[in-house]
Coordinates of C-alpha atoms in Angstrom, one line a residue:
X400 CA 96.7 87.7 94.0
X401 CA 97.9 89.0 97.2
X402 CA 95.5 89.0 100.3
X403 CA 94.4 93.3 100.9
X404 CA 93.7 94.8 103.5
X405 CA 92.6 98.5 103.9
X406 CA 93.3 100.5 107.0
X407 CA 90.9 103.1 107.6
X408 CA 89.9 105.8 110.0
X409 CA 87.9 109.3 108.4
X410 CA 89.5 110.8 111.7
X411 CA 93.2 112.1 111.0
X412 CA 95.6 111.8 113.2
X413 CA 95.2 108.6 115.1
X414 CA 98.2 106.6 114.0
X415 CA 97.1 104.7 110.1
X416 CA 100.5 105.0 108.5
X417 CA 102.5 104.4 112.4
X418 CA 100.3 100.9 111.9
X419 CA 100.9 100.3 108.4
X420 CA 104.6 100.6 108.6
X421 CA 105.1 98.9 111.5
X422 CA 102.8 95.8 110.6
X423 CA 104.4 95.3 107.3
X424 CA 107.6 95.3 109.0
X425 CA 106.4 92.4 111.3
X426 CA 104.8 90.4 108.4
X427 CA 108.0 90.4 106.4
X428 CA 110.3 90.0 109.5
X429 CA 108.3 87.6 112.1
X430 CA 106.5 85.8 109.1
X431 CA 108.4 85.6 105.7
X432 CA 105.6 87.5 104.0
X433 CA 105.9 89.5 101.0
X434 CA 104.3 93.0 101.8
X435 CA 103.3 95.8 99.5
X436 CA 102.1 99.1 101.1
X437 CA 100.1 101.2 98.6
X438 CA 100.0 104.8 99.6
X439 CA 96.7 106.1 99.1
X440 CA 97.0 109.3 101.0
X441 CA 98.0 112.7 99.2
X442 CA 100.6 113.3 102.2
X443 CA 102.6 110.4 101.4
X444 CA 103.4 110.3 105.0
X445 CA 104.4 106.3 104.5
X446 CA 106.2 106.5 100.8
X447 CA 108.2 108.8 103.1
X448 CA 109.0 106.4 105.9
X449 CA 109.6 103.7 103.1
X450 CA 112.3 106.6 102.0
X451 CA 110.7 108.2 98.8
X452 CA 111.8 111.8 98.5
X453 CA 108.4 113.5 97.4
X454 CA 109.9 116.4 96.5
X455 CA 112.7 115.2 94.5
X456 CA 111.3 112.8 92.6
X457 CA 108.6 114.6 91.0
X458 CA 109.3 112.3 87.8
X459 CA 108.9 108.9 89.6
X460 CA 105.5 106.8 89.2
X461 CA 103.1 107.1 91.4
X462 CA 100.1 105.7 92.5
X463 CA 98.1 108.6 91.2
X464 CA 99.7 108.0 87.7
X465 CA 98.6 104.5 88.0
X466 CA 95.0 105.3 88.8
X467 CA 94.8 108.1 86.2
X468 CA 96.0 105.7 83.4
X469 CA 93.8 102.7 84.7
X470 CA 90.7 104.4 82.2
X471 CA 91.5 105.3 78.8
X472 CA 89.4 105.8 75.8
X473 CA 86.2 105.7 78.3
X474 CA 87.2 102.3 79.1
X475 CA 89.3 100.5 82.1
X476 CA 93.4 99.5 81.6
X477 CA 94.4 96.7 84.3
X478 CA 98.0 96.8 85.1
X479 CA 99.2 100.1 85.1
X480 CA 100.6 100.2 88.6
X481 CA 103.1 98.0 87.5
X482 CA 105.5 100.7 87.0
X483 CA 105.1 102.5 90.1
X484 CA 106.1 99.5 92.5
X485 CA 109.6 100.5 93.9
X486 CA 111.4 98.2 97.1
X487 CA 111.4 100.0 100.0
X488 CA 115.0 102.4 100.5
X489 CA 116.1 101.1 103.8
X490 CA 119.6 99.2 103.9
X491 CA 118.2 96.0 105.6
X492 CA 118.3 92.6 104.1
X493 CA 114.6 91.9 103.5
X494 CA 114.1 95.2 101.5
X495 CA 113.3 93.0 98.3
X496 CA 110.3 91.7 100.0
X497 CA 108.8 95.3 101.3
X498 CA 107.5 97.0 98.4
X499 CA 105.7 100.1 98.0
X500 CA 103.7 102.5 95.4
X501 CA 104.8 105.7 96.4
X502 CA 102.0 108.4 96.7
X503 CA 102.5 112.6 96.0
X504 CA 100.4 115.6 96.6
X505 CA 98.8 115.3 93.2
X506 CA 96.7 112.6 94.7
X507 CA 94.4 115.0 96.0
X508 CA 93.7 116.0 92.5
X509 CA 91.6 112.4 92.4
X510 CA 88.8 113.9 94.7
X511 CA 88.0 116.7 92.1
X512 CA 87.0 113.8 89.5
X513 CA 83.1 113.7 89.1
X514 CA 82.9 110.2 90.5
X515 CA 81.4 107.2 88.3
X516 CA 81.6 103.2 88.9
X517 CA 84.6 103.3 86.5
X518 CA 87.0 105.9 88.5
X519 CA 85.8 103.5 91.7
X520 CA 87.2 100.8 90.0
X521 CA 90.4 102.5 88.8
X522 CA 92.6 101.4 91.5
X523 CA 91.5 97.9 91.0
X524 CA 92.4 98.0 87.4
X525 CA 95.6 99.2 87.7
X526 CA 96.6 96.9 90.8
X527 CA 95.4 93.6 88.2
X528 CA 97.9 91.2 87.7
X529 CA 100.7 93.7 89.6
X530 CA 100.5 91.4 93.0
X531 CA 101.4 87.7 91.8
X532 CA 104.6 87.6 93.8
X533 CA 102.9 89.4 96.9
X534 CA 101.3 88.1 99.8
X535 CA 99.6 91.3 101.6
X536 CA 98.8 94.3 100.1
X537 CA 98.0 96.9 102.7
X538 CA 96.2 100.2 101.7
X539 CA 97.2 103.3 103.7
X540 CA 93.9 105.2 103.6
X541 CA 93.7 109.0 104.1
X542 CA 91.7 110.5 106.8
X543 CA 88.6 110.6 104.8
X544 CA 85.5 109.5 103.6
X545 CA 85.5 110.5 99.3
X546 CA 87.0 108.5 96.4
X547 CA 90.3 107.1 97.6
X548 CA 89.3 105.1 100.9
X549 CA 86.3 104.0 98.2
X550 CA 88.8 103.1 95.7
X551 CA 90.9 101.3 98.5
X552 CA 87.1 99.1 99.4
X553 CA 86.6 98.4 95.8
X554 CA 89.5 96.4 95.4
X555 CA 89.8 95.4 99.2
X556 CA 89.2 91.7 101.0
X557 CA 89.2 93.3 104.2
X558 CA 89.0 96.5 106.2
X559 CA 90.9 97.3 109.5
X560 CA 90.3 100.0 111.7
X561 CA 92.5 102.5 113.6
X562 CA 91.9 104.6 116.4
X563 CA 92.9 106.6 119.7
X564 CA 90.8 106.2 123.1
X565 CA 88.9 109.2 122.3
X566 CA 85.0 110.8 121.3
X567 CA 86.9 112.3 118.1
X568 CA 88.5 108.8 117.4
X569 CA 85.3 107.0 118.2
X570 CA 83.2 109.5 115.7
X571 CA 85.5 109.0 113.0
X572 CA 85.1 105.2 113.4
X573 CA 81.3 105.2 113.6
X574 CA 81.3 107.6 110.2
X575 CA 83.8 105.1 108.6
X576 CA 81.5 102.2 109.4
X577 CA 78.3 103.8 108.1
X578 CA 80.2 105.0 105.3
X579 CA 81.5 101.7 104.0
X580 CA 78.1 99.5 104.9
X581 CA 76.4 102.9 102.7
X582 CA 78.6 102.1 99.6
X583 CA 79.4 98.5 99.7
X584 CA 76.9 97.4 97.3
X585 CA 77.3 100.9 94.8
X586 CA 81.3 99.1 94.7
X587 CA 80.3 95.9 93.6
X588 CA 82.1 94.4 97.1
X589 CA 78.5 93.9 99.0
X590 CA 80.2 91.3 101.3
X591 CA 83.4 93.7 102.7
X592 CA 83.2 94.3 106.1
X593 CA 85.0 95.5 109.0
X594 CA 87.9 92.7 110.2
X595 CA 89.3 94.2 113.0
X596 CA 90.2 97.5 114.5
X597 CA 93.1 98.4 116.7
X598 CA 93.5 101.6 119.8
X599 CA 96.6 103.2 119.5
X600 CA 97.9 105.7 121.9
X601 CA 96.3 103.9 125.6
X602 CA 96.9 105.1 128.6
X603 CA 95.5 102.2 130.1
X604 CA 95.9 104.0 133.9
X605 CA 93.6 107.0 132.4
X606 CA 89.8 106.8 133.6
X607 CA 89.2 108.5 129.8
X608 CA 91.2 106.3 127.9
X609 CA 89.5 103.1 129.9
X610 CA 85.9 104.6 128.8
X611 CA 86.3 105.0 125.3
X612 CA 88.6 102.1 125.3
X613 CA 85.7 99.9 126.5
X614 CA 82.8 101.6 124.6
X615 CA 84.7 101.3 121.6
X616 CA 85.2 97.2 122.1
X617 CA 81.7 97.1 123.2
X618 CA 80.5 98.5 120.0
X619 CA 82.8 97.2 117.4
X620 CA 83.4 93.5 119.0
X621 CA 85.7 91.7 121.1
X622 CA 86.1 89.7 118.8
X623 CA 87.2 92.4 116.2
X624 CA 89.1 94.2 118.6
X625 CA 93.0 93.0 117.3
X626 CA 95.2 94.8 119.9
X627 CA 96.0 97.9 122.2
X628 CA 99.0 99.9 121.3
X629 CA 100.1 101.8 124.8
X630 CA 101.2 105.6 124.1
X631 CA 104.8 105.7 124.7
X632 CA 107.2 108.5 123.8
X633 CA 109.4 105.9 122.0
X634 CA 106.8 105.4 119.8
X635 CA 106.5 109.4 119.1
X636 CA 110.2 109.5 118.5
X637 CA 110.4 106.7 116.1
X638 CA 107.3 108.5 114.3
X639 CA 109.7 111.8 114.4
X640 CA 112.2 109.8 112.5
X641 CA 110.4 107.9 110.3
X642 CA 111.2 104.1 111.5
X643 CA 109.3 101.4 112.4
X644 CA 110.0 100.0 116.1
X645 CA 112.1 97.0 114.8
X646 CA 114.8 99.6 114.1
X647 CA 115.2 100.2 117.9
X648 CA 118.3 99.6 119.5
X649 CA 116.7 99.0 123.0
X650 CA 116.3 95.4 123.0
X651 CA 114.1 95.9 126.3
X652 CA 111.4 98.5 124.8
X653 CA 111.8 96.8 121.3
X654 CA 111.0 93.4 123.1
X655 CA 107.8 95.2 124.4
X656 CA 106.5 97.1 122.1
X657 CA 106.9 93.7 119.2
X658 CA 104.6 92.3 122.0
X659 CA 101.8 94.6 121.3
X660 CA 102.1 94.5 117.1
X661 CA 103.0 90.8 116.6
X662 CA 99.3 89.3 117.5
X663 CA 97.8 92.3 114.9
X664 CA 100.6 90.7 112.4
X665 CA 99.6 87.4 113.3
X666 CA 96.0 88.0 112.5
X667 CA 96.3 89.5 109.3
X668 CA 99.2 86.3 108.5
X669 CA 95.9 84.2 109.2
X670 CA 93.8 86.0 107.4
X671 CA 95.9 86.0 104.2
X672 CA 96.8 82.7 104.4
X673 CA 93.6 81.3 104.1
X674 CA 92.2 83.6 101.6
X675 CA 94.9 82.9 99.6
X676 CA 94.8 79.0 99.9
X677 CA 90.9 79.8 98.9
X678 CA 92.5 80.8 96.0
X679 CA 94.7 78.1 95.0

């Protein structure tokens, strides 16, 4: 069983699936982890990135085929996301150990379910037994509060936040938070709490961006506070296109902007290391 991780914000917009990418990238690449990245959000903005065609490959698996499978008969299936997990599409020697379940618009269907315990527990059932040869599993949660960021806490060790220097950002991180400490004990995971959270998008010489910057730390933690990620347009572009920053050819900004990622990798390598020596 793989160490999970899901990365939340109920505010859109802020940078989830930018961070996602670009930390799995760094756990397979600085750390010789084996990452899975299950897309939980009905835009399927990272099964893109990873190089899923949405539109033309209607008849793939998904992870909405997974979860809709996981209950049958009025009674939960474990496995079934077994034939959804695809290697990521890139032509880069450590594609075998980036793996992905693709998401598709149907997702959204998910939210129109009357929700019980059992379609909670869903994703957990279909994910059983599917992560043996995977060290992280990290959940890309959509921009809300309903059944799939609920489904991604049922089956989650840990949650990390994401957000921008901003009252929006902030908002959505204080909803998320009361949120998740609401339902915790409703999804059987009474003991999940926030790990660590991380502000994209700084501009650290901005008087605004130093005032929520700070009140955001001084709420959430020093201690939980993982990293800064600056707002540069490099980052914008490589967004545009789709590609994580170790794809840049300037060795310079490349150098620079690993700084700011590798000690968020390097907490989440810690963290999934010991939980899964815990379960040795």
């Amino acid at each position: 069983m793989s160490y999970r991780l899901a990365v939340c914000n109920n505010k859109g917009g802020v940078g989830k699936t930018n961070e996602v990418i670009n930390l799995a990238v760094f756990l397979v690449t600085l750390f010789m982890l084996r990452v899975r990245i299950v897309d939980l959000d009905p835009q399927a903005d990272s099964s893109a990135a990873l190089g899923f065609e949405v539109k033309d490959e209607e008849d793939a698996p998904s992870i909405y085929d997974a979860i809709t499978d996981a209950y049958q008969r009025q009674r939960l299936v474990t496995g079934t996301a077994a034939k959804a997990i695809q290697a990521c599409r890139w032509d880069v020697p450590w594609r075998d150990k980036l793996t992905f379940i693709p998401s598709r618009f149907d997702l959204e269907e998910a939210n129109a379910v009357a929700p019980n315990l059992d379609h909670y527990l869903r994703l957990r059932a279909a994910l059983e037994g599917t992560d043996d040869d995977v060290d992280v599993t990290l959940y890309d949660c959509p921009p809300s509060l309903g059944v799939l960021p609920q489904m991604a806490w049922a089956d989650a060790d840990d949650v990390m936040l994401v957000t921008q220097p901003s009252f929006r950002s902030y908002r959505g991180l204080k909803r998320t938070e009361a949120q998740l400490y609401y339902v915790r004990d409703k999804l059987l995971v009474p003991d999940l709490d926030i790990v660590g959270f991380v502000i994209n998008a700084v501009r650290e010489q901005t008087t605004n961006h130093q005032h929520w910057s700070k009140r955001i730390i001084n709420e959430f933690g020093e201690n939980r506070h993982w990293g800064t990620v600056p707002l540069r347009a490099t980052l914008s572009r490589l967004d545009d296109q789709l590609k994580p920053v170790a794809f840049l050819d300037d060795g310079a900004e490349k150098a620079a902007l690993t700084a700011h990622y590798e000690p968020i990798a390097r907490r989440i390598h810690q963290l999934a290391t010991t939980t899964i020596n815990q379960e040795i």
